[in-house]
Every structure is written in structure tokens, then in C-alpha cells.
Amino acid sequence: AQRVTQPEKLLSVFKGAPVELKCNYSYSGSPELFWYVQYSRQRLQLLLRHISRESIKGFTADLNKGETSFHLKKPFAQEEDSAMYYCALSAGTSGSRLTFGEGTQLTVNP
Amino acid sequence: EPEVTQTPSHQVTQMGQEVILRCVPISNHLYFYWYRQILGQKVEFLVSFYNNEISEKSEIFDDQFSVERPDGSNFTLKIRSTKLEDSAMYFCASRETSNSYEQYFGPGTRLTVT
């Protein structure tokens, strides 16, 4: 079974502070991990994917298979980063579903 | 940039009524999905659709639910006899090919069952 856990429903930081959104997963195979973001009144959109190992909007995430984690990090948070962030897992097979975590609402205060 | 569209944005229906939620995926995409999010809960997978048939469905997707791609552009989710617990935000998503990884989401339809 696939499962994704985001332990923090709410996270509040000040502008310029580092931010880390936690994500843990369980899956017996080799998953693909994603972070999706939903800005206020906008649709879910892909932020980044573990395989690409790229930094988007200053965010990075490293897949730690030993700890089964895929935490999202940014060294200096900006006010425009305020949004709902969802960690998601795919089994990686063709057409497979996304399993989402509960989401973390990030608020970056001025 | 092409986007997934969904109509209506908000649907109110009475318990026991049938509803059809409509989605127009991105035109060259081959894989289609429905997800739902009950207020305060996580986004949950309902069904995936490829090559004019269901490729995977969750335990939520029971006989009350059906999907269809009637005309090569629309992708619909039908709930035959709505229950109060079907009240949720329903998201459609599409993906280009088996080699692509990103699912593109629509803005959602808020279904309220009274």
C-alpha cells in the first residue's frame, strides 16, 4: 500500500527564515515523489519531482530512502511562498495514480 | 499555455440526484484522472482512464460512479445517486504520455449535496 504523511498541517515562518516542510512515505517498491503547490484560489501545480533534482523557486527536496522521507526545503522564505503544499507519491508505473499527503499550509509573515 | 478546464465550478444537488462533472483535458494528453478532496481531508484518487477504458480505480469508485470520454475532448464523471458524503471538491487531471510524469490539474468542481 502507498501512504504519504505530512505531519504539520500549519507552518508559519518569517520572511527570510529557512523553511522545511516534512514528508514521509511508505511504499514497498521504488516510488516517484513529487511536491505539488496550490496558491490561493489557483489549481494544484507541480513544484518539483525527486528524479529531476532541480531547484524550483529556490525550493529543493532530497529523497532519503533510508528514512523514507522527501522533505521540501528553502533557505530564505518569501511572502509569495505562502500556499498549500502537498507531497505526493506515484508507483512509477505507466498511468499510475498519485497518493497525496494531507498537505501543509505554509504562511510566510513579513 | 494549455490548461485543463472543468465545468461547472460549483454544483449544488439534492441527495439521490444524478450529477455529471465535466472536464476538458489538455488536447494531446492520453491519460486522464479524477481525484476528490472532502473539506479538511487529503486529495484522494478516484479513477484513471486510458485508451477509452478505466486503467485503475480506488475503493471509493464504486458502482455509483462512472467515467466517460464521449467525444474525444470531454472527460466526464457521473455520480448516479448522490449521497451527502459525496460533497467534495472534484479535480480532473491529465498526463501527456506514459513517459511524461506531470499530471496537470483542473481548477476543480465543488459539489455540494443537500
Short mmCIF file of C-alpha atoms in Angstrom, two decimals:
data_model
loop_
_atom_site.label_atom_id
_atom_site.label_comp_id
_atom_site.label_asym_id
_atom_site.label_seq_id
_atom_site.Cartn_x
_atom_site.Cartn_y
_atom_site.Cartn_z
CA ALA A 1 0.00 0.00 0.00
CA GLN A 2 1.09 3.55 -0.69
CA ARG A 3 0.98 6.14 2.04
CA VAL A 4 2.23 9.71 2.41
CA THR A 5 2.35 11.59 5.69
CA GLN A 6 2.86 15.30 6.22
CA PRO A 7 2.99 15.80 9.98
CA GLU A 8 2.44 19.56 10.00
CA LYS A 9 -0.92 20.93 8.92
CA LEU A 10 0.21 24.50 9.50
CA LEU A 11 3.66 26.07 9.32
CA SER A 12 4.37 29.72 9.90
CA VAL A 13 7.75 31.40 9.37
CA PHE A 14 9.06 34.92 8.91
CA LYS A 15 10.30 36.23 5.60
CA GLY A 16 13.95 35.37 5.10
CA ALA A 17 13.87 32.44 7.51
CA PRO A 18 14.61 28.88 6.37
CA VAL A 19 11.66 26.61 5.86
CA GLU A 20 11.33 22.85 5.83
CA LEU A 21 8.12 21.03 5.05
CA LYS A 22 8.25 17.41 6.12
CA CYS A 23 7.06 14.44 4.11
CA ASN A 24 7.39 10.75 4.90
CA TYR A 25 6.20 7.92 2.75
CA SER A 26 5.71 4.20 2.78
CA TYR A 27 5.84 2.10 -0.33
CA SER A 28 7.43 -1.26 -0.91
CA GLY A 29 8.73 -0.55 -4.40
CA SER A 30 10.64 2.36 -5.95
CA PRO A 31 8.36 5.35 -5.82
CA GLU A 32 8.39 8.63 -7.62
CA LEU A 33 7.97 11.53 -5.22
CA PHE A 34 6.56 14.95 -6.01
CA TRP A 35 5.74 18.22 -4.36
CA TYR A 36 2.62 19.98 -5.60
CA VAL A 37 1.69 23.52 -4.59
CA GLN A 38 -1.66 25.28 -4.51
CA TYR A 39 -1.57 29.04 -4.24
CA SER A 40 -4.68 30.81 -3.04
CA ARG A 41 -7.57 30.29 -5.50
CA GLN A 42 -5.35 28.57 -8.01
CA ARG A 43 -5.08 25.00 -9.19
CA LEU A 44 -2.69 22.33 -7.98
CA GLN A 45 0.57 22.57 -9.86
CA LEU A 46 3.74 20.56 -9.83
CA LEU A 47 6.56 22.21 -7.91
CA LEU A 48 9.24 19.59 -8.25
CA ARG A 49 9.96 15.93 -8.74
CA HIS A 50 12.66 13.95 -7.00
CA ILE A 51 14.19 12.46 -10.14
CA SER A 52 14.86 15.82 -11.75
CA ARG A 53 16.84 17.05 -8.72
CA GLU A 54 16.31 20.62 -9.78
CA SER A 55 15.58 23.69 -7.72
CA ILE A 56 12.32 25.45 -8.46
CA LYS A 57 11.64 28.88 -6.95
CA GLY A 58 14.52 28.21 -4.57
CA PHE A 59 12.95 25.00 -3.25
CA THR A 60 14.78 21.69 -3.16
CA ALA A 61 13.85 18.25 -1.94
CA ASP A 62 16.03 15.20 -1.47
CA LEU A 63 14.73 11.69 -1.45
CA ASN A 64 16.10 9.82 1.57
CA LYS A 65 15.29 6.16 1.04
CA GLY A 66 16.72 5.13 4.40
CA GLU A 67 14.40 7.47 6.27
CA THR A 68 11.66 7.22 3.62
CA SER A 69 11.44 10.99 3.56
CA PHE A 70 11.19 13.70 0.92
CA HIS A 71 11.34 16.96 2.85
CA LEU A 72 10.94 20.25 1.00
CA LYS A 73 13.39 23.00 1.90
CA LYS A 74 14.07 26.61 1.10
CA PRO A 75 16.85 28.60 2.74
CA PHE A 76 15.13 32.00 2.66
CA ALA A 77 11.33 32.03 2.59
CA GLN A 78 9.47 34.77 0.70
CA GLU A 79 5.93 36.05 1.29
CA GLU A 80 4.88 34.74 -2.12
CA ASP A 81 5.73 31.22 -0.96
CA SER A 82 2.62 31.25 1.22
CA ALA A 83 0.49 28.39 -0.12
CA MET A 84 -0.68 24.86 0.48
CA TYR A 85 1.98 22.27 -0.22
CA TYR A 86 1.21 18.63 -0.95
CA CYS A 87 3.69 15.79 -1.05
CA ALA A 88 2.63 13.02 -3.45
CA LEU A 89 3.81 9.58 -4.42
CA SER A 90 3.42 7.60 -7.60
CA ALA A 91 4.24 3.94 -8.02
CA GLY A 92 6.07 4.97 -11.16
CA THR A 93 4.27 2.58 -13.46
CA SER A 94 2.54 3.80 -16.56
CA GLY A 95 -0.51 5.91 -15.79
CA SER A 96 -0.35 5.29 -12.10
CA ARG A 97 -2.21 7.29 -9.52
CA LEU A 98 -0.88 9.95 -7.22
CA THR A 99 -1.21 9.35 -3.49
CA PHE A 100 -1.23 12.64 -1.63
CA GLY A 101 -0.30 13.64 1.88
CA GLU A 102 -2.62 15.76 3.99
CA GLY A 103 -0.94 18.99 2.95
CA THR A 104 0.89 21.72 4.87
CA GLN A 105 -0.35 25.29 4.81
CA LEU A 106 2.73 27.49 4.77
CA THR A 107 2.40 31.11 5.83
CA VAL A 108 5.34 33.43 5.41
CA ASN A 109 4.94 36.52 7.54
CA PRO A 110 6.51 39.88 6.63
CA GLU B 1 -0.30 27.65 -22.16
CA PRO B 2 -2.91 24.87 -22.45
CA GLU B 3 -4.86 24.13 -19.30
CA VAL B 4 -7.31 21.54 -18.04
CA THR B 5 -10.75 23.08 -17.67
CA GLN B 6 -13.67 21.90 -15.55
CA THR B 7 -17.34 22.81 -15.51
CA PRO B 8 -19.26 23.78 -13.53
CA SER B 9 -17.12 25.43 -10.87
CA HIS B 10 -19.84 24.76 -8.27
CA GLN B 11 -22.69 22.29 -8.42
CA VAL B 12 -25.43 22.01 -5.83
CA THR B 13 -27.67 18.96 -5.97
CA GLN B 14 -30.14 17.11 -3.83
CA MET B 15 -29.39 13.74 -2.34
CA GLY B 16 -30.34 10.95 -4.73
CA GLN B 17 -29.93 13.05 -7.86
CA GLU B 18 -27.52 12.25 -10.66
CA VAL B 19 -24.69 14.67 -11.41
CA ILE B 20 -22.22 14.87 -14.25
CA LEU B 21 -18.98 16.72 -13.77
CA ARG B 22 -17.20 17.75 -16.93
CA CYS B 23 -13.55 18.13 -17.76
CA VAL B 24 -11.68 19.08 -20.89
CA PRO B 25 -8.14 17.68 -20.62
CA ILE B 26 -5.20 19.14 -22.48
CA SER B 27 -5.68 18.16 -26.11
CA ASN B 28 -2.70 15.89 -26.79
CA HIS B 29 -2.83 14.13 -23.43
CA LEU B 30 -3.59 10.43 -23.23
CA TYR B 31 -4.09 9.70 -19.52
CA PHE B 32 -6.96 11.13 -17.52
CA TYR B 33 -7.74 11.13 -13.83
CA TRP B 34 -10.36 12.11 -11.30
CA TYR B 35 -9.50 12.95 -7.72
CA ARG B 36 -11.62 14.32 -4.93
CA GLN B 37 -10.99 16.27 -1.75
CA ILE B 38 -13.52 16.29 1.05
CA LEU B 39 -13.26 19.50 3.06
CA GLY B 40 -10.39 19.28 5.52
CA GLN B 41 -9.13 15.97 4.16
CA LYS B 42 -6.48 14.90 1.70
CA VAL B 43 -6.78 14.70 -2.06
CA GLU B 44 -7.86 11.14 -2.92
CA PHE B 45 -7.53 9.25 -6.17
CA LEU B 46 -10.76 8.02 -7.73
CA VAL B 47 -10.01 6.67 -11.20
CA SER B 48 -7.61 6.74 -14.10
CA PHE B 49 -8.58 6.34 -17.75
CA TYR B 50 -6.51 5.45 -20.78
CA ASN B 51 -7.30 4.23 -24.27
CA ASN B 52 -11.03 4.56 -23.65
CA GLU B 53 -11.11 2.37 -20.61
CA ILE B 54 -10.54 2.53 -16.88
CA SER B 55 -6.95 1.60 -16.09
CA GLU B 56 -7.18 1.85 -12.32
CA LYS B 57 -9.80 2.72 -9.73
CA SER B 58 -9.85 3.15 -5.98
CA GLU B 59 -12.18 1.58 -3.46
CA ILE B 60 -14.09 4.86 -3.39
CA PHE B 61 -15.03 4.44 -7.05
CA ASP B 62 -17.98 2.09 -6.59
CA ASP B 63 -20.95 1.33 -8.85
CA GLN B 64 -22.39 4.79 -8.24
CA PHE B 65 -19.53 6.31 -10.20
CA SER B 66 -18.77 6.10 -13.89
CA VAL B 67 -16.47 7.89 -16.31
CA GLU B 68 -16.73 8.51 -20.00
CA ARG B 69 -14.90 10.22 -22.81
CA PRO B 70 -17.85 10.69 -25.12
CA ASP B 71 -16.41 12.80 -27.90
CA GLY B 72 -12.62 12.79 -27.81
CA SER B 73 -12.37 16.05 -25.90
CA ASN B 74 -14.58 15.86 -22.83
CA PHE B 75 -13.94 13.55 -19.89
CA THR B 76 -16.89 13.19 -17.55
CA LEU B 77 -17.50 11.82 -14.08
CA LYS B 78 -21.05 10.73 -13.33
CA ILE B 79 -22.43 10.05 -9.90
CA ARG B 80 -25.67 8.14 -10.30
CA SER B 81 -27.37 8.78 -6.99
CA THR B 82 -25.56 11.33 -4.89
CA LYS B 83 -25.12 10.98 -1.14
CA LEU B 84 -24.34 13.66 1.41
CA GLU B 85 -20.83 12.23 1.76
CA ASP B 86 -20.16 12.86 -1.93
CA SER B 87 -19.88 16.56 -1.14
CA ALA B 88 -16.30 17.43 -2.04
CA MET B 89 -14.04 19.22 -4.48
CA TYR B 90 -13.54 17.08 -7.57
CA PHE B 91 -10.36 17.54 -9.58
CA CYS B 92 -9.69 16.32 -13.08
CA ALA B 93 -6.12 15.82 -14.24
CA SER B 94 -4.42 14.75 -17.43
CA ARG B 95 -1.00 13.50 -18.39
CA GLU B 96 0.62 13.51 -21.80
CA THR B 97 2.20 10.07 -22.25
CA SER B 98 3.49 7.12 -20.25
CA ASN B 99 6.95 8.70 -20.38
CA SER B 100 5.85 12.02 -19.01
CA TYR B 101 5.46 12.39 -15.27
CA GLU B 102 3.50 15.54 -14.62
CA GLN B 103 -0.22 15.43 -14.04
CA TYR B 104 -1.89 18.73 -14.92
CA PHE B 105 -4.83 19.57 -12.73
CA GLY B 106 -8.01 21.46 -13.44
CA PRO B 107 -9.37 24.11 -11.08
CA GLY B 108 -11.90 21.71 -9.59
CA THR B 109 -15.68 21.46 -9.25
CA ARG B 110 -17.14 21.97 -5.81
CA LEU B 111 -20.04 19.54 -5.40
CA THR B 112 -22.49 20.21 -2.60
CA VAL B 113 -25.11 17.56 -1.89
CA THR B 114 -28.02 18.72 0.28
#
